[in-house]
Amino acid sequence: MALKNSPILGLQSFLLLVVMFMLPSLLFTKPNGEPFSFLENLQGSHQGQKLEGVCKLKRYLEKFGYLQYNDHSTHANDEEFDDQLESAVKVYQLNYGLNETGTLDSRTMEMMLRPRCGVPDIINGTTRMRSGKMKRHQPGPLSFHIAPQFAFFKRRQKWPYTLTKASLTYRFRSSVEVIDLQTLRPVIAQAFAKWAFVIPFTFSEAQESQTHWNITIGFHKLDHGDRHAFDGPGGILAHAFAPTIGWFHYDADENWSPNPNTNQIDLESIAAHEIGHVLGLEHSAIPEAVMYGLFSAGEQKRELHSDDILGIRTLYGLDR
């Protein structure tokens, strides 16, 4: 027997249509505001205080490798600025050449609020990133130099390599179209060329007929299936994975440009940095290095620093 029309069925149908219409926006809503803006309310905070937002600070430092509570800790999810958090802040300050106060002073806040690479500074509890401060090299009033600050992934992962040549291929695969390939191709080729100039690698785009390639480059939003979700505009700009995974992802929610103004992020500078990760380098503590993990809108850092060059050549055994 056919169902008769009823007000209840009509209302249910209407509500179902409303939910179906709203579902995409519910699933893909961007976070409100800048992802790191919560830090602004914590300036001056220190050990012993209880403040709203401290829990988010713990998540921030945990995300970038500075903090790891054990399973039995009572402070992992509370708002207390405890001893372990103070120690984590001090390590962050050490890595970025700041005074190691353990307090969220204005200089520390300035650094933490900057957009950055999503690759942690500390991986598996081990930091190979060190302060980029000037260090004494030999006796004498002018005998200072910048010590090497490059770092490798813990197991020194790298691509298979011989002393003759290594050839890696890449392909573009995005879930969101942000920059057309005609614009993106020369930018990426130029970034690869900077690394190819200092190590005997060749990098070329894979042909569409090829079923295997080494490096995948693309734009993605929020949770995009690699267990390292992006966070909307600001915050994390991009991330990449150690050899030989070969994934390099831009955050599609950023304001990207091949020729950035003061409100845009430079495509090539970020590509040069993430390619460094793809090849096996971690973050450097030298602000002028391509492998430095923090960025600013409008900044262009497309040329490899001597620290980047020494790091990649050391990793591949070229400076023995």
mmCIF file of C-alpha atoms in Angstrom:
data_model
loop_
_atom_site.group_PDB
_atom_site.id
_atom_site.type_symbol
_atom_site.label_atom_id
_atom_site.label_comp_id
_atom_site.label_asym_id
_atom_site.label_seq_id
_atom_site.Cartn_x
_atom_site.Cartn_y
_atom_site.Cartn_z
ATOM 1 C CA MET A 1 0.000 0.000 0.000
ATOM 2 C CA ALA A 2 1.358 3.413 -0.917
ATOM 3 C CA LEU A 3 2.245 5.778 1.918
ATOM 4 C CA LYS A 4 -0.094 8.730 2.302
ATOM 5 C CA ASN A 5 1.299 12.249 2.360
ATOM 6 C CA SER A 6 1.586 13.608 5.897
ATOM 7 C CA PRO A 7 2.894 16.811 7.502
ATOM 8 C CA ILE A 8 5.460 14.762 9.454
ATOM 9 C CA LEU A 9 6.879 13.141 6.323
ATOM 10 C CA GLY A 10 6.983 16.519 4.611
ATOM 11 C CA LEU A 11 8.901 18.050 7.513
ATOM 12 C CA GLN A 12 11.348 15.131 7.579
ATOM 13 C CA SER A 13 12.014 15.500 3.862
ATOM 14 C CA PHE A 14 12.602 19.217 4.257
ATOM 15 C CA LEU A 15 15.040 18.708 7.146
ATOM 16 C CA LEU A 16 16.906 16.024 5.181
ATOM 17 C CA LEU A 17 17.368 18.411 2.268
ATOM 18 C CA VAL A 18 18.647 21.135 4.613
ATOM 19 C CA VAL A 19 21.204 18.758 6.171
ATOM 20 C CA MET A 20 22.361 17.533 2.759
ATOM 21 C CA PHE A 21 22.797 21.130 1.612
ATOM 22 C CA MET A 22 24.773 22.125 4.710
ATOM 23 C CA LEU A 23 26.909 18.981 5.013
ATOM 24 C CA PRO A 24 29.751 20.039 2.700
ATOM 25 C CA SER A 25 30.212 23.324 4.529
ATOM 26 C CA LEU A 26 30.102 21.543 7.883
ATOM 27 C CA LEU A 27 32.779 19.109 6.783
ATOM 28 C CA PHE A 28 35.102 21.660 5.218
ATOM 29 C CA THR A 29 34.684 24.717 7.423
ATOM 30 C CA LYS A 30 37.987 26.518 7.970
ATOM 31 C CA PRO A 31 39.223 27.232 11.489
ATOM 32 C CA ASN A 32 38.327 30.726 12.711
ATOM 33 C CA GLY A 33 41.170 33.257 12.741
ATOM 34 C CA GLU A 34 44.882 32.616 12.631
ATOM 35 C CA PRO A 35 45.726 29.130 13.954
ATOM 36 C CA PHE A 36 48.395 30.439 16.348
ATOM 37 C CA SER A 37 46.490 33.565 17.505
ATOM 38 C CA PHE A 38 45.601 31.978 20.869
ATOM 39 C CA LEU A 39 49.223 32.602 21.870
ATOM 40 C CA GLU A 40 48.628 36.360 21.989
ATOM 41 C CA ASN A 41 46.654 35.952 25.224
ATOM 42 C CA LEU A 42 49.546 34.139 26.910
ATOM 43 C CA GLN A 43 52.299 36.741 26.646
ATOM 44 C CA GLY A 44 54.226 36.944 29.903
ATOM 45 C CA SER A 45 52.889 33.636 31.231
ATOM 46 C CA HIS A 46 55.269 31.474 33.222
ATOM 47 C CA GLN A 47 55.619 28.393 35.403
ATOM 48 C CA GLY A 48 53.123 28.133 38.255
ATOM 49 C CA GLN A 49 50.263 29.999 36.554
ATOM 50 C CA LYS A 50 46.876 28.639 35.497
ATOM 51 C CA LEU A 51 45.586 30.412 32.415
ATOM 52 C CA GLU A 52 43.043 29.735 29.703
ATOM 53 C CA GLY A 53 44.931 28.764 26.550
ATOM 54 C CA VAL A 54 47.872 27.036 28.233
ATOM 55 C CA CYS A 55 46.473 23.695 27.071
ATOM 56 C CA LYS A 56 46.651 24.965 23.475
ATOM 57 C CA LEU A 57 50.242 26.048 24.071
ATOM 58 C CA LYS A 58 50.998 22.487 25.164
ATOM 59 C CA ARG A 59 49.431 21.167 21.943
ATOM 60 C CA TYR A 60 51.516 23.645 19.911
ATOM 61 C CA LEU A 61 54.788 22.567 21.510
ATOM 62 C CA GLU A 62 53.769 18.916 21.312
ATOM 63 C CA LYS A 63 53.038 19.257 17.587
ATOM 64 C CA PHE A 64 56.513 20.592 16.869
ATOM 65 C CA GLY A 65 58.268 18.021 19.047
ATOM 66 C CA TYR A 66 59.091 20.005 22.182
ATOM 67 C CA LEU A 67 56.703 18.401 24.646
ATOM 68 C CA GLN A 68 55.668 14.838 25.349
ATOM 69 C CA TYR A 69 53.735 13.934 28.483
ATOM 70 C CA ASN A 70 53.659 10.332 29.629
ATOM 71 C CA ASP A 71 50.374 8.428 29.750
ATOM 72 C CA HIS A 72 50.002 8.972 33.497
ATOM 73 C CA SER A 73 50.572 12.732 33.541
ATOM 74 C CA THR A 74 47.816 14.845 35.076
ATOM 75 C CA HIS A 75 48.962 17.982 33.251
ATOM 76 C CA ALA A 76 48.708 16.909 29.601
ATOM 77 C CA ASN A 77 45.250 18.415 29.121
ATOM 78 C CA ASP A 78 44.974 21.054 31.848
ATOM 79 C CA GLU A 79 45.644 24.799 31.866
ATOM 80 C CA GLU A 80 48.553 24.722 34.325
ATOM 81 C CA PHE A 81 51.941 26.078 33.272
ATOM 82 C CA ASP A 82 53.893 23.212 34.847
ATOM 83 C CA ASP A 83 57.612 22.407 35.091
ATOM 84 C CA GLN A 84 57.591 20.233 31.970
ATOM 85 C CA LEU A 85 56.022 23.008 29.912
ATOM 86 C CA GLU A 86 58.616 25.472 31.201
ATOM 87 C CA SER A 87 61.394 23.088 30.111
ATOM 88 C CA ALA A 88 59.811 22.763 26.656
ATOM 89 C CA VAL A 89 59.670 26.550 26.270
ATOM 90 C CA LYS A 90 63.361 26.763 27.214
ATOM 91 C CA VAL A 91 64.307 24.226 24.534
ATOM 92 C CA TYR A 92 62.273 26.199 21.974
ATOM 93 C CA GLN A 93 64.106 29.355 23.037
ATOM 94 C CA LEU A 94 67.464 27.578 22.753
ATOM 95 C CA ASN A 95 66.687 26.330 19.254
ATOM 96 C CA TYR A 96 65.704 29.800 18.048
ATOM 97 C CA GLY A 97 68.564 31.676 19.712
ATOM 98 C CA LEU A 98 66.445 33.373 22.391
ATOM 99 C CA ASN A 99 67.115 33.957 26.071
ATOM 100 C CA GLU A 100 66.256 30.705 27.856
ATOM 101 C CA THR A 101 63.832 32.110 30.419
ATOM 102 C CA GLY A 102 61.065 29.520 30.208
ATOM 103 C CA THR A 103 58.644 32.467 30.117
ATOM 104 C CA LEU A 104 56.550 33.461 27.102
ATOM 105 C CA ASP A 105 58.239 36.840 26.722
ATOM 106 C CA SER A 106 57.546 39.132 23.774
ATOM 107 C CA ARG A 107 60.424 37.812 21.641
ATOM 108 C CA THR A 108 59.352 34.192 22.140
ATOM 109 C CA MET A 109 55.765 35.112 21.283
ATOM 110 C CA GLU A 110 56.922 36.858 18.122
ATOM 111 C CA MET A 111 58.684 33.691 16.960
ATOM 112 C CA MET A 112 55.841 31.328 17.862
ATOM 113 C CA LEU A 113 53.275 33.454 16.019
ATOM 114 C CA ARG A 114 55.155 33.340 12.715
ATOM 115 C CA PRO A 115 53.901 31.056 9.936
ATOM 116 C CA ARG A 116 56.072 27.975 9.673
ATOM 117 C CA CYS A 117 56.805 24.620 8.136
ATOM 118 C CA GLY A 118 54.767 21.771 9.589
ATOM 119 C CA VAL A 119 57.750 19.441 10.004
ATOM 120 C CA PRO A 120 58.593 19.243 13.746
ATOM 121 C CA ASP A 121 61.810 20.815 15.007
ATOM 122 C CA ILE A 122 62.315 17.792 17.275
ATOM 123 C CA ILE A 123 61.515 14.292 16.034
ATOM 124 C CA ASN A 124 61.244 11.269 18.336
ATOM 125 C CA GLY A 125 62.443 13.296 21.313
ATOM 126 C CA THR A 126 65.844 14.139 19.835
ATOM 127 C CA THR A 127 66.852 17.664 18.840
ATOM 128 C CA ARG A 128 69.652 18.153 16.363
ATOM 129 C CA MET A 129 68.658 21.770 15.841
ATOM 130 C CA ARG A 130 70.858 24.093 17.910
ATOM 131 C CA SER A 131 71.094 27.785 18.646
ATOM 132 C CA GLY A 132 72.313 29.840 15.694
ATOM 133 C CA LYS A 133 74.232 32.230 17.929
ATOM 134 C CA MET A 134 77.827 33.131 17.080
ATOM 135 C CA LYS A 135 80.382 30.838 18.702
ATOM 136 C CA ARG A 136 84.088 31.339 19.423
ATOM 137 C CA HIS A 137 86.297 29.521 16.920
ATOM 138 C CA GLN A 138 89.777 30.399 18.210
ATOM 139 C CA PRO A 139 91.292 32.905 20.668
ATOM 140 C CA GLY A 140 91.140 36.556 19.718
ATOM 141 C CA PRO A 141 88.668 39.473 19.853
ATOM 142 C CA LEU A 142 87.355 38.980 16.294
ATOM 143 C CA SER A 143 87.560 35.214 16.055
ATOM 144 C CA PHE A 144 83.872 34.335 15.869
ATOM 145 C CA HIS A 145 82.050 32.323 13.245
ATOM 146 C CA ILE A 146 78.633 30.806 12.693
ATOM 147 C CA ALA A 147 78.901 27.133 13.553
ATOM 148 C CA PRO A 148 77.122 24.687 11.224
ATOM 149 C CA GLN A 149 73.487 24.321 12.278
ATOM 150 C CA PHE A 150 72.131 21.857 9.696
ATOM 151 C CA ALA A 151 70.478 18.658 10.902
ATOM 152 C CA PHE A 152 69.448 15.290 9.473
ATOM 153 C CA PHE A 153 66.497 13.060 10.224
ATOM 154 C CA LYS A 154 67.247 10.623 13.046
ATOM 155 C CA ARG A 155 68.119 7.647 10.847
ATOM 156 C CA ARG A 156 69.847 9.866 8.272
ATOM 157 C CA GLN A 157 67.383 8.770 5.600
ATOM 158 C CA LYS A 158 68.466 9.636 2.079
ATOM 159 C CA TRP A 159 67.815 8.625 -1.498
ATOM 160 C CA PRO A 160 69.841 5.787 -3.064
ATOM 161 C CA TYR A 161 72.889 7.418 -4.525
ATOM 162 C CA THR A 162 76.145 6.651 -6.335
ATOM 163 C CA LEU A 163 79.092 8.957 -6.939
ATOM 164 C CA THR A 164 78.109 9.295 -10.577
ATOM 165 C CA LYS A 165 74.530 10.547 -10.527
ATOM 166 C CA ALA A 166 71.101 10.169 -8.987
ATOM 167 C CA SER A 167 67.931 10.891 -10.911
ATOM 168 C CA LEU A 168 64.613 11.633 -9.199
ATOM 169 C CA THR A 169 61.277 12.280 -10.863
ATOM 170 C CA TYR A 170 58.316 14.259 -9.535
ATOM 171 C CA ARG A 171 54.657 14.674 -10.363
ATOM 172 C CA PHE A 172 51.946 17.173 -9.435
ATOM 173 C CA ARG A 173 48.897 15.737 -7.664
ATOM 174 C CA SER A 174 46.580 18.197 -5.877
ATOM 175 C CA SER A 175 43.176 17.736 -4.266
ATOM 176 C CA VAL A 176 42.530 21.489 -4.621
ATOM 177 C CA GLU A 177 43.512 23.671 -7.564
ATOM 178 C CA VAL A 178 45.249 26.816 -6.319
ATOM 179 C CA ILE A 179 48.008 27.630 -8.814
ATOM 180 C CA ASP A 180 47.757 26.524 -12.438
ATOM 181 C CA LEU A 181 50.465 24.135 -13.614
ATOM 182 C CA GLN A 182 51.730 26.595 -16.203
ATOM 183 C CA THR A 183 52.680 28.915 -13.329
ATOM 184 C CA LEU A 184 53.761 26.221 -10.878
ATOM 185 C CA ARG A 185 56.036 24.174 -13.147
ATOM 186 C CA PRO A 186 58.840 26.752 -13.602
ATOM 187 C CA VAL A 187 58.715 27.656 -9.899
ATOM 188 C CA ILE A 188 59.265 24.047 -8.815
ATOM 189 C CA ALA A 189 61.890 23.441 -11.507
ATOM 190 C CA GLN A 190 63.816 26.489 -10.300
ATOM 191 C CA ALA A 191 63.703 25.294 -6.672
ATOM 192 C CA PHE A 192 64.971 21.842 -7.651
ATOM 193 C CA ALA A 193 67.729 23.456 -9.734
ATOM 194 C CA LYS A 194 69.133 25.195 -6.636
ATOM 195 C CA TRP A 195 69.703 21.816 -4.966
ATOM 196 C CA ALA A 196 70.896 20.137 -8.171
ATOM 197 C CA PHE A 197 73.613 22.787 -8.445
ATOM 198 C CA VAL A 198 75.289 21.594 -5.210
ATOM 199 C CA ILE A 199 74.719 17.813 -5.368
ATOM 200 C CA PRO A 200 74.944 15.498 -8.417
ATOM 201 C CA PHE A 201 71.191 14.902 -8.668
ATOM 202 C CA THR A 202 68.882 15.497 -11.593
ATOM 203 C CA PHE A 203 65.201 16.269 -11.061
ATOM 204 C CA SER A 204 62.623 15.984 -13.827
ATOM 205 C CA GLU A 205 58.852 15.919 -14.083
ATOM 206 C CA ALA A 206 57.504 12.428 -14.737
ATOM 207 C CA GLN A 207 55.632 11.846 -17.961
ATOM 208 C CA GLU A 208 51.921 11.101 -17.717
ATOM 209 C CA SER A 209 52.588 7.631 -19.119
ATOM 210 C CA GLN A 210 54.945 6.795 -16.240
ATOM 211 C CA THR A 211 53.448 4.659 -13.486
ATOM 212 C CA HIS A 212 56.216 5.317 -10.960
ATOM 213 C CA TRP A 213 57.813 8.524 -9.729
ATOM 214 C CA ASN A 214 59.742 9.553 -6.617
ATOM 215 C CA ILE A 215 58.264 12.837 -5.394
ATOM 216 C CA THR A 216 54.631 13.978 -5.311
ATOM 217 C CA ILE A 217 53.881 17.709 -5.043
ATOM 218 C CA GLY A 218 50.438 19.171 -4.466
ATOM 219 C CA PHE A 219 48.033 21.574 -2.763
ATOM 220 C CA HIS A 220 45.700 20.256 -0.070
ATOM 221 C CA LYS A 221 43.348 21.558 2.634
ATOM 222 C CA LEU A 222 42.923 20.652 6.293
ATOM 223 C CA ASP A 223 42.786 16.851 6.761
ATOM 224 C CA HIS A 224 44.065 15.461 3.467
ATOM 225 C CA GLY A 225 44.852 11.847 4.316
ATOM 226 C CA ASP A 226 48.492 11.876 5.440
ATOM 227 C CA ARG A 227 47.774 12.147 9.210
ATOM 228 C CA HIS A 228 49.191 15.683 9.262
ATOM 229 C CA ALA A 229 46.205 17.976 8.736
ATOM 230 C CA PHE A 230 46.682 21.584 7.704
ATOM 231 C CA ASP A 231 45.155 24.359 9.814
ATOM 232 C CA GLY A 232 43.638 26.917 7.448
ATOM 233 C CA PRO A 233 45.125 30.355 6.648
ATOM 234 C CA GLY A 234 48.294 31.174 8.580
ATOM 235 C CA GLY A 235 50.009 28.753 10.927
ATOM 236 C CA ILE A 236 51.448 25.831 8.988
ATOM 237 C CA LEU A 237 52.283 26.685 5.373
ATOM 238 C CA ALA A 238 53.503 23.347 4.025
ATOM 239 C CA HIS A 239 55.130 20.085 5.022
ATOM 240 C CA ALA A 240 57.175 17.283 3.530
ATOM 241 C CA PHE A 241 58.352 13.807 4.472
ATOM 242 C CA ALA A 242 61.808 12.286 4.864
ATOM 243 C CA PRO A 243 63.294 10.055 2.143
ATOM 244 C CA THR A 244 62.133 8.001 0.490
ATOM 245 C CA ILE A 245 58.450 8.838 0.997
ATOM 246 C CA GLY A 246 58.713 11.825 -1.317
ATOM 247 C CA TRP A 247 55.555 13.758 -0.355
ATOM 248 C CA PHE A 248 55.617 17.565 -0.440
ATOM 249 C CA HIS A 249 52.338 19.359 0.307
ATOM 250 C CA TYR A 250 51.399 23.051 0.181
ATOM 251 C CA ASP A 251 48.508 24.259 2.375
ATOM 252 C CA ALA A 252 45.888 25.316 -0.171
ATOM 253 C CA ASP A 253 44.387 27.867 2.243
ATOM 254 C CA GLU A 254 47.440 30.141 2.133
ATOM 255 C CA ASN A 255 47.773 33.166 -0.144
ATOM 256 C CA TRP A 256 50.398 31.846 -2.566
ATOM 257 C CA SER A 257 52.239 33.727 -5.290
ATOM 258 C CA PRO A 258 55.307 33.263 -7.528
ATOM 259 C CA ASN A 259 56.008 36.989 -6.963
ATOM 260 C CA PRO A 260 54.621 37.757 -3.509
ATOM 261 C CA ASN A 261 53.571 41.089 -2.083
ATOM 262 C CA THR A 262 53.690 41.725 1.664
ATOM 263 C CA ASN A 263 50.525 39.667 2.233
ATOM 264 C CA GLN A 264 51.489 36.631 0.152
ATOM 265 C CA ILE A 265 53.692 33.571 0.629
ATOM 266 C CA ASP A 266 56.447 32.887 -1.891
ATOM 267 C CA LEU A 267 55.946 29.600 -3.728
ATOM 268 C CA GLU A 268 59.595 29.091 -4.620
ATOM 269 C CA SER A 269 61.007 29.829 -1.152
ATOM 270 C CA ILE A 270 58.706 27.265 0.434
ATOM 271 C CA ALA A 271 59.442 24.772 -2.366
ATOM 272 C CA ALA A 272 63.197 25.097 -1.789
ATOM 273 C CA HIS A 273 62.661 24.455 1.936
ATOM 274 C CA GLU A 274 60.356 21.452 1.545
ATOM 275 C CA ILE A 275 62.617 19.908 -1.120
ATOM 276 C CA GLY A 276 65.367 20.069 1.502
ATOM 277 C CA HIS A 277 63.196 17.870 3.736
ATOM 278 C CA VAL A 278 62.414 15.534 0.833
ATOM 279 C CA LEU A 279 66.176 15.124 0.322
ATOM 280 C CA GLY A 280 66.828 14.408 4.008
ATOM 281 C CA LEU A 281 67.521 17.651 5.889
ATOM 282 C CA GLU A 282 65.766 18.741 9.076
ATOM 283 C CA HIS A 283 65.489 22.364 10.218
ATOM 284 C CA SER A 284 68.456 24.662 10.638
ATOM 285 C CA ALA A 285 68.804 27.178 13.473
ATOM 286 C CA ILE A 286 70.317 29.815 11.154
ATOM 287 C CA PRO A 287 67.632 32.378 10.178
ATOM 288 C CA GLU A 288 69.243 33.034 6.777
ATOM 289 C CA ALA A 289 69.230 29.341 5.823
ATOM 290 C CA VAL A 290 66.605 27.951 3.466
ATOM 291 C CA MET A 291 66.072 25.154 6.019
ATOM 292 C CA TYR A 292 65.104 27.578 8.802
ATOM 293 C CA GLY A 293 61.575 26.586 9.804
ATOM 294 C CA LEU A 294 59.890 30.004 10.213
ATOM 295 C CA PHE A 295 58.677 32.298 7.428
ATOM 296 C CA SER A 296 57.043 35.672 6.921
ATOM 297 C CA ALA A 297 54.593 36.919 4.308
ATOM 298 C CA GLY A 298 56.425 38.597 1.447
ATOM 299 C CA GLU A 299 59.739 36.974 2.386
ATOM 300 C CA GLN A 300 61.842 35.525 -0.429
ATOM 301 C CA LYS A 301 64.551 33.034 0.474
ATOM 302 C CA ARG A 302 65.339 31.225 -2.753
ATOM 303 C CA GLU A 303 69.138 30.890 -2.626
ATOM 304 C CA LEU A 304 70.787 28.141 -0.592
ATOM 305 C CA HIS A 305 72.818 29.305 2.397
ATOM 306 C CA SER A 306 76.264 27.819 3.031
ATOM 307 C CA ASP A 307 74.706 25.882 5.935
ATOM 308 C CA ASP A 308 72.159 24.279 3.576
ATOM 309 C CA ILE A 309 74.904 23.376 1.114
ATOM 310 C CA LEU A 310 77.221 21.913 3.736
ATOM 311 C CA GLY A 311 74.327 19.961 5.247
ATOM 312 C CA ILE A 312 73.146 18.302 2.044
ATOM 313 C CA ARG A 313 76.681 17.553 0.844
ATOM 314 C CA THR A 314 77.584 16.055 4.216
ATOM 315 C CA LEU A 315 74.456 13.887 4.217
ATOM 316 C CA TYR A 316 75.347 12.427 0.819
ATOM 317 C CA GLY A 317 79.046 12.027 1.630
ATOM 318 C CA LEU A 318 80.298 14.677 -0.775
ATOM 319 C CA ASP A 319 82.451 16.695 1.640
ATOM 320 C CA ARG A 320 84.723 14.064 3.129
#
